[in-house]
Amino acid sequence: DTVKGTLAESELIHDFVDIAYVGSDPNEVTDDLTNVLLVTNLVHTRLMAVAEEVDIVAILFTNNHKASDKVINRARELEIDLITTQLSLEEVYRLLKAEFGSTLEIKARLLPH
């Protein structure tokens, strides 16, 4: 609700995350992070390769980007929630920080404008 997102599937698989990573480069999500919500403006099958190596449980696509059927199918196999929002990376970061900043670890790699 906070990020005005739409699920790719009918319902969420995961009820909570331990960390939110907001950024354009999924390669910066390392394997020492667990139970991760990846917030990205990229829609690419490479995301699933990263998700296989790192404990990503949900991916939030910004800028109204939609995952391809191939990505949706792979996410289903890996039990990863896929969500789309019309908001930008920066807007999602601000909203997450405002609502969950004291209870959720939020890491970000945002490019300066």
Coordinates of C-alpha atoms in Angstrom, one line a residue:
D1 CA 0.0 0.0 0.0
T2 CA 2.8 2.4 0.9
V3 CA 4.3 2.3 -2.6
K4 CA 1.0 2.0 -4.5
G5 CA 2.1 -1.3 -6.0
T6 CA 0.3 -3.9 -8.1
L7 CA 1.2 -7.6 -7.7
A8 CA 2.1 -9.7 -10.7
E9 CA 0.3 -12.6 -9.0
S10 CA -3.0 -12.7 -7.1
E11 CA -1.5 -12.6 -3.6
L12 CA 1.8 -12.1 -1.7
I13 CA 3.9 -15.1 -0.9
H14 CA 6.0 -13.3 1.7
D15 CA 4.5 -11.2 4.6
F16 CA 7.7 -9.3 5.5
V17 CA 11.2 -8.5 4.5
D18 CA 14.3 -7.7 6.6
I19 CA 15.9 -5.2 4.3
A20 CA 14.9 -3.1 1.3
Y21 CA 17.6 -2.3 -1.3
V22 CA 16.7 0.6 -3.6
G23 CA 18.9 1.0 -6.7
S24 CA 19.5 0.4 -10.4
D25 CA 22.2 -2.2 -10.0
P26 CA 21.0 -5.6 -8.6
N27 CA 24.7 -6.7 -8.6
E28 CA 25.2 -4.6 -5.5
V29 CA 22.8 -6.8 -3.5
T30 CA 25.3 -9.2 -1.8
D31 CA 24.8 -12.6 -0.4
D32 CA 25.3 -11.4 3.1
L33 CA 21.9 -9.7 2.9
T34 CA 18.8 -11.9 3.7
N35 CA 15.1 -11.6 3.1
V36 CA 15.6 -8.7 0.6
L37 CA 13.0 -6.5 -1.1
L38 CA 14.8 -5.3 -4.3
V39 CA 13.5 -2.0 -5.6
T40 CA 14.7 -1.4 -9.1
N41 CA 14.0 0.5 -12.3
L42 CA 15.3 -2.4 -14.4
V43 CA 13.2 -5.2 -15.9
H44 CA 15.5 -7.9 -17.2
T45 CA 15.9 -11.6 -17.0
R46 CA 19.3 -11.1 -15.4
L47 CA 17.4 -10.1 -12.2
M48 CA 16.3 -13.7 -11.8
A49 CA 20.0 -14.9 -12.0
V50 CA 20.8 -12.4 -9.2
A51 CA 17.8 -13.5 -7.2
E52 CA 18.9 -17.2 -7.4
E53 CA 22.3 -16.2 -5.8
V54 CA 21.0 -13.8 -3.2
D55 CA 18.0 -14.0 -0.8
I56 CA 15.7 -11.7 -2.7
V57 CA 12.1 -12.5 -1.7
A58 CA 10.4 -9.6 -3.6
I59 CA 11.2 -7.3 -6.5
L60 CA 9.4 -4.0 -6.8
F61 CA 9.6 -2.5 -10.3
T62 CA 9.4 1.3 -10.4
N63 CA 8.4 3.6 -13.2
N64 CA 5.4 1.4 -14.1
H65 CA 7.8 -1.2 -15.6
K66 CA 6.2 -4.7 -16.0
A67 CA 8.0 -8.0 -15.9
S68 CA 8.0 -10.2 -18.9
D69 CA 6.2 -13.6 -18.8
K70 CA 9.6 -15.3 -18.6
V71 CA 10.5 -13.2 -15.5
I72 CA 7.1 -13.8 -13.9
N73 CA 7.4 -17.6 -14.5
R74 CA 10.9 -17.7 -13.1
A75 CA 9.9 -15.6 -10.1
R76 CA 7.0 -18.0 -9.5
E77 CA 9.5 -21.0 -9.5
L78 CA 11.8 -19.1 -7.0
E79 CA 8.8 -18.0 -4.9
I80 CA 9.6 -14.3 -5.4
D81 CA 6.9 -11.7 -5.2
L82 CA 6.8 -9.3 -8.1
I83 CA 5.3 -5.8 -7.7
T84 CA 5.0 -2.8 -10.0
T85 CA 4.5 0.8 -9.1
Q86 CA 4.3 4.0 -11.1
L87 CA 6.6 5.7 -8.6
S88 CA 10.3 6.4 -9.3
L89 CA 13.2 4.9 -7.3
E90 CA 13.5 8.1 -5.4
E91 CA 9.8 8.3 -4.5
V92 CA 9.8 4.7 -3.3
Y93 CA 12.9 5.3 -1.2
R94 CA 11.4 8.4 0.4
L95 CA 8.1 6.6 1.2
L96 CA 9.8 3.5 2.6
K97 CA 12.1 5.7 4.7
A98 CA 9.2 7.8 6.0
E99 CA 7.0 4.8 6.9
F100 CA 9.5 2.1 7.8
G101 CA 12.8 3.8 8.4
S102 CA 12.8 3.0 12.1
T103 CA 11.9 -0.6 11.8
L104 CA 13.3 -1.8 8.4
E105 CA 16.9 -1.5 7.2
I106 CA 16.8 0.4 4.0
K107 CA 19.9 0.6 1.7
A108 CA 20.0 2.8 -1.3
R109 CA 22.2 3.6 -4.2
L110 CA 20.5 6.5 -6.0
L111 CA 22.2 8.5 -8.7
P112 CA 22.3 12.2 -8.1
H113 CA 20.2 14.3 -10.4

